[in-house]
């Protein structure tokens, strides 16, 4: 499961949480103040996860759009 970074808008705390893809749109409560005013930060972990699952290296046509390290 991908590891996401979150930041709390109420108290400013940053925390990490592992979520399955089905959970990725749910609101995550802050572990410090229990507020649900948290936002997910875009991290490189997500990009690497997409490239690893969707890439086919055969013939150089992995269709990653340059997101992975396939030398496009
Ligand atoms: Zn908080």
Short mmCIF file of N, CA, C and O in Angstrom, two decimals, residues 11-72:
data_model
loop_
_atom_site.label_atom_id
_atom_site.label_comp_id
_atom_site.label_asym_id
_atom_site.label_seq_id
_atom_site.Cartn_x
_atom_site.Cartn_y
_atom_site.Cartn_z
N UNK A 11 -3.86 22.28 13.32
CA UNK A 11 -2.72 22.43 14.23
C UNK A 11 -1.38 22.39 13.49
O UNK A 11 -0.34 22.61 14.09
N UNK A 12 -1.41 22.12 12.18
CA UNK A 12 -0.19 22.15 11.40
C UNK A 12 0.66 20.90 11.52
O UNK A 12 1.77 20.86 10.98
N UNK A 13 0.16 19.89 12.19
CA UNK A 13 0.95 18.66 12.35
C UNK A 13 1.08 17.94 11.01
O UNK A 13 0.17 17.96 10.18
N UNK A 14 2.22 17.33 10.81
CA UNK A 14 2.40 16.48 9.64
C UNK A 14 2.48 15.03 10.10
O UNK A 14 3.08 14.73 11.13
N UNK A 15 1.87 14.16 9.32
CA UNK A 15 1.91 12.75 9.67
C UNK A 15 1.81 11.92 8.40
O UNK A 15 1.44 12.41 7.34
N UNK A 16 2.15 10.66 8.54
CA UNK A 16 2.11 9.73 7.42
C UNK A 16 1.14 8.61 7.72
O UNK A 16 0.96 8.22 8.86
N UNK A 17 0.51 8.12 6.68
CA UNK A 17 -0.44 7.04 6.85
C UNK A 17 -0.46 6.18 5.60
O UNK A 17 -0.40 6.70 4.48
N UNK A 18 -0.53 4.90 5.81
CA UNK A 18 -0.69 3.99 4.67
C UNK A 18 -2.17 3.79 4.37
O UNK A 18 -2.95 3.49 5.26
N UNK A 19 -2.51 3.98 3.10
CA UNK A 19 -3.89 3.82 2.69
C UNK A 19 -3.96 2.92 1.47
O UNK A 19 -3.12 3.01 0.58
N UNK A 20 -4.98 2.10 1.41
CA UNK A 20 -5.24 1.39 0.17
C UNK A 20 -5.85 2.37 -0.83
O UNK A 20 -6.29 3.45 -0.47
N UNK A 21 -5.87 1.99 -2.09
CA UNK A 21 -6.40 2.90 -3.09
C UNK A 21 -7.87 3.20 -2.84
O UNK A 21 -8.36 4.28 -3.11
N UNK A 22 -8.60 2.25 -2.31
CA UNK A 22 -10.02 2.49 -2.04
C UNK A 22 -10.23 3.48 -0.91
O UNK A 22 -11.28 4.07 -0.78
N UNK A 23 -9.21 3.67 -0.08
CA UNK A 23 -9.31 4.61 1.03
C UNK A 23 -8.76 5.98 0.69
O UNK A 23 -8.83 6.89 1.51
N UNK A 24 -8.21 6.14 -0.50
CA UNK A 24 -7.40 7.32 -0.77
C UNK A 24 -8.22 8.60 -0.81
O UNK A 24 -7.68 9.68 -0.72
N UNK A 25 -9.53 8.50 -0.97
CA UNK A 25 -10.35 9.70 -1.00
C UNK A 25 -11.08 9.98 0.30
O UNK A 25 -11.80 10.95 0.42
N UNK A 26 -10.89 9.13 1.28
CA UNK A 26 -11.58 9.34 2.54
C UNK A 26 -10.85 10.39 3.38
O UNK A 26 -9.65 10.61 3.23
N UNK A 27 -11.61 11.03 4.25
CA UNK A 27 -11.02 12.03 5.13
C UNK A 27 -10.27 11.34 6.26
O UNK A 27 -10.77 10.42 6.89
N UNK A 28 -9.07 11.82 6.51
CA UNK A 28 -8.21 11.23 7.53
C UNK A 28 -8.15 12.20 8.70
O UNK A 28 -7.82 13.38 8.51
N UNK A 29 -8.47 11.74 9.88
CA UNK A 29 -8.43 12.60 11.06
C UNK A 29 -6.99 12.80 11.52
O UNK A 29 -6.18 11.87 11.48
N UNK A 30 -6.70 14.01 11.99
CA UNK A 30 -5.38 14.31 12.52
C UNK A 30 -5.14 13.51 13.81
O UNK A 30 -5.99 13.51 14.70
N UNK A 31 -4.00 12.84 13.92
CA UNK A 31 -3.73 12.07 15.14
C UNK A 31 -3.43 12.97 16.34
O UNK A 31 -3.46 12.50 17.49
N UNK A 32 -3.13 14.24 16.10
CA UNK A 32 -2.79 15.14 17.19
C UNK A 32 -4.02 15.81 17.78
O UNK A 32 -4.21 15.83 19.00
N UNK A 33 -4.89 16.37 16.92
CA UNK A 33 -6.03 17.14 17.42
C UNK A 33 -7.36 16.56 16.97
O UNK A 33 -8.41 17.11 17.29
N UNK A 34 -7.35 15.46 16.21
CA UNK A 34 -8.56 14.76 15.77
C UNK A 34 -9.39 15.56 14.78
O UNK A 34 -10.51 15.18 14.45
N UNK A 35 -8.87 16.66 14.27
CA UNK A 35 -9.57 17.40 13.23
C UNK A 35 -9.56 16.61 11.93
O UNK A 35 -8.60 15.90 11.63
N UNK A 36 -10.62 16.77 11.14
CA UNK A 36 -10.62 16.15 9.82
C UNK A 36 -10.24 17.14 8.73
O UNK A 36 -10.36 16.85 7.54
N UNK A 37 -9.79 18.32 9.14
CA UNK A 37 -9.32 19.29 8.17
C UNK A 37 -7.87 19.01 7.82
O UNK A 37 -6.96 19.78 8.13
N UNK A 38 -7.65 17.87 7.20
CA UNK A 38 -6.30 17.48 6.81
C UNK A 38 -6.24 17.42 5.29
O UNK A 38 -7.24 17.22 4.61
N UNK A 39 -5.04 17.62 4.78
CA UNK A 39 -4.88 17.51 3.33
C UNK A 39 -3.73 16.57 3.01
O UNK A 39 -2.74 16.51 3.74
N UNK A 40 -3.89 15.86 1.93
CA UNK A 40 -2.86 14.92 1.53
C UNK A 40 -1.82 15.65 0.68
O UNK A 40 -2.17 16.40 -0.22
N UNK A 41 -0.58 15.43 0.99
CA UNK A 41 0.50 16.04 0.22
C UNK A 41 0.94 15.06 -0.86
O UNK A 41 1.02 13.86 -0.65
N UNK A 42 1.22 15.63 -2.03
CA UNK A 42 1.68 14.78 -3.13
C UNK A 42 3.14 14.42 -2.87
O UNK A 42 3.99 15.28 -2.71
N UNK A 43 3.41 13.14 -2.85
CA UNK A 43 4.77 12.70 -2.57
C UNK A 43 5.30 11.86 -3.71
O UNK A 43 4.55 11.32 -4.52
N UNK A 44 6.61 11.73 -3.78
CA UNK A 44 7.24 10.93 -4.82
C UNK A 44 6.88 9.46 -4.68
O UNK A 44 6.97 8.71 -5.64
N UNK A 45 6.48 9.06 -3.50
CA UNK A 45 6.12 7.66 -3.29
C UNK A 45 4.96 7.27 -4.20
O UNK A 45 4.93 6.20 -4.78
N UNK A 46 4.01 8.17 -4.35
CA UNK A 46 2.86 7.89 -5.20
C UNK A 46 3.29 7.70 -6.64
O UNK A 46 2.83 6.79 -7.32
N UNK A 47 4.16 8.57 -7.15
CA UNK A 47 4.58 8.50 -8.54
C UNK A 47 5.30 7.19 -8.81
O UNK A 47 5.05 6.52 -9.81
N UNK A 48 6.17 6.79 -7.91
CA UNK A 48 6.88 5.54 -8.09
C UNK A 48 5.92 4.35 -8.09
O UNK A 48 6.09 3.40 -8.84
N UNK A 49 4.89 4.41 -7.27
CA UNK A 49 3.93 3.33 -7.21
C UNK A 49 3.18 3.16 -8.53
O UNK A 49 3.00 2.04 -9.01
N UNK A 50 2.80 4.27 -9.15
CA UNK A 50 2.09 4.20 -10.42
C UNK A 50 2.99 3.63 -11.50
O UNK A 50 2.58 2.77 -12.27
N UNK A 51 4.23 4.08 -11.55
CA UNK A 51 5.14 3.61 -12.58
C UNK A 51 5.42 2.13 -12.46
O UNK A 51 5.51 1.42 -13.46
N UNK A 52 5.52 1.63 -11.24
CA UNK A 52 5.85 0.23 -11.05
C UNK A 52 4.70 -0.68 -11.46
O UNK A 52 4.93 -1.77 -11.97
N UNK A 53 3.47 -0.22 -11.28
CA UNK A 53 2.34 -1.10 -11.56
C UNK A 53 1.90 -1.01 -13.02
O UNK A 53 1.36 -1.97 -13.54
N UNK A 54 2.12 0.14 -13.67
CA UNK A 54 1.56 0.32 -15.01
C UNK A 54 2.56 0.21 -16.14
O UNK A 54 2.18 0.29 -17.30
N UNK A 55 3.83 0.02 -15.83
CA UNK A 55 4.85 0.08 -16.87
C UNK A 55 5.07 -1.27 -17.54
O UNK A 55 5.10 -2.30 -16.89
N UNK A 56 5.22 -1.22 -18.85
CA UNK A 56 5.70 -2.39 -19.57
C UNK A 56 6.94 -1.97 -20.35
O UNK A 56 6.86 -1.12 -21.22
N UNK A 57 8.06 -2.52 -20.03
CA UNK A 57 9.33 -2.04 -20.58
C UNK A 57 9.59 -2.59 -21.98
O UNK A 57 10.49 -2.15 -22.65
N UNK A 58 8.81 -3.51 -22.48
CA UNK A 58 9.11 -4.15 -23.75
C UNK A 58 9.00 -3.17 -24.90
O UNK A 58 8.01 -2.46 -25.03
N UNK A 59 10.03 -3.12 -25.73
CA UNK A 59 10.04 -2.23 -26.88
C UNK A 59 10.13 -0.77 -26.52
O UNK A 59 9.99 0.08 -27.38
N UNK A 60 10.35 -0.45 -25.29
CA UNK A 60 10.49 0.94 -24.88
C UNK A 60 9.18 1.69 -24.85
O UNK A 60 9.16 2.88 -24.68
N UNK A 61 8.05 1.01 -25.02
CA UNK A 61 6.77 1.72 -25.06
C UNK A 61 6.01 1.61 -23.78
O UNK A 61 4.93 1.04 -23.74
N UNK A 62 6.56 2.11 -22.71
CA UNK A 62 5.90 1.91 -21.43
C UNK A 62 4.81 2.93 -21.18
O UNK A 62 4.02 2.77 -20.28
N UNK A 63 4.75 4.00 -21.98
CA UNK A 63 3.66 4.95 -21.85
C UNK A 63 3.61 5.67 -20.53
O UNK A 63 2.56 6.11 -20.10
N UNK A 64 4.77 5.85 -19.92
CA UNK A 64 4.79 6.47 -18.61
C UNK A 64 4.75 7.99 -18.71
O UNK A 64 4.56 8.67 -17.73
N UNK A 65 4.99 8.55 -19.90
CA UNK A 65 5.02 9.99 -20.03
C UNK A 65 6.21 10.63 -19.34
O UNK A 65 6.20 11.80 -19.03
N UNK A 66 7.24 9.86 -19.11
CA UNK A 66 8.45 10.38 -18.49
C UNK A 66 8.45 10.28 -16.98
O UNK A 66 9.34 10.77 -16.33
N UNK A 67 7.45 9.66 -16.41
CA UNK A 67 7.34 9.61 -14.96
C UNK A 67 8.27 8.56 -14.34
O UNK A 67 8.58 8.62 -13.16
N UNK A 68 8.67 7.59 -15.12
CA UNK A 68 9.56 6.57 -14.59
C UNK A 68 10.95 6.73 -15.20
O UNK A 68 11.21 7.66 -15.94
N UNK A 69 11.85 5.82 -14.93
CA UNK A 69 13.23 5.97 -15.37
C UNK A 69 13.52 5.11 -16.60
O UNK A 69 14.54 4.47 -16.69
N UNK A 70 12.62 5.11 -17.56
CA UNK A 70 12.76 4.24 -18.74
C UNK A 70 13.44 4.96 -19.89
O UNK A 70 13.40 4.50 -21.00
N UNK A 71 14.03 6.13 -19.67
CA UNK A 71 14.82 6.86 -20.66
C UNK A 71 13.97 7.36 -21.82
O UNK A 71 14.42 7.42 -22.95
N UNK A 72 12.76 7.71 -21.59
CA UNK A 72 11.98 8.37 -22.64
C UNK A 72 12.41 9.83 -22.72
O UNK A 72 12.55 10.45 -21.69
#
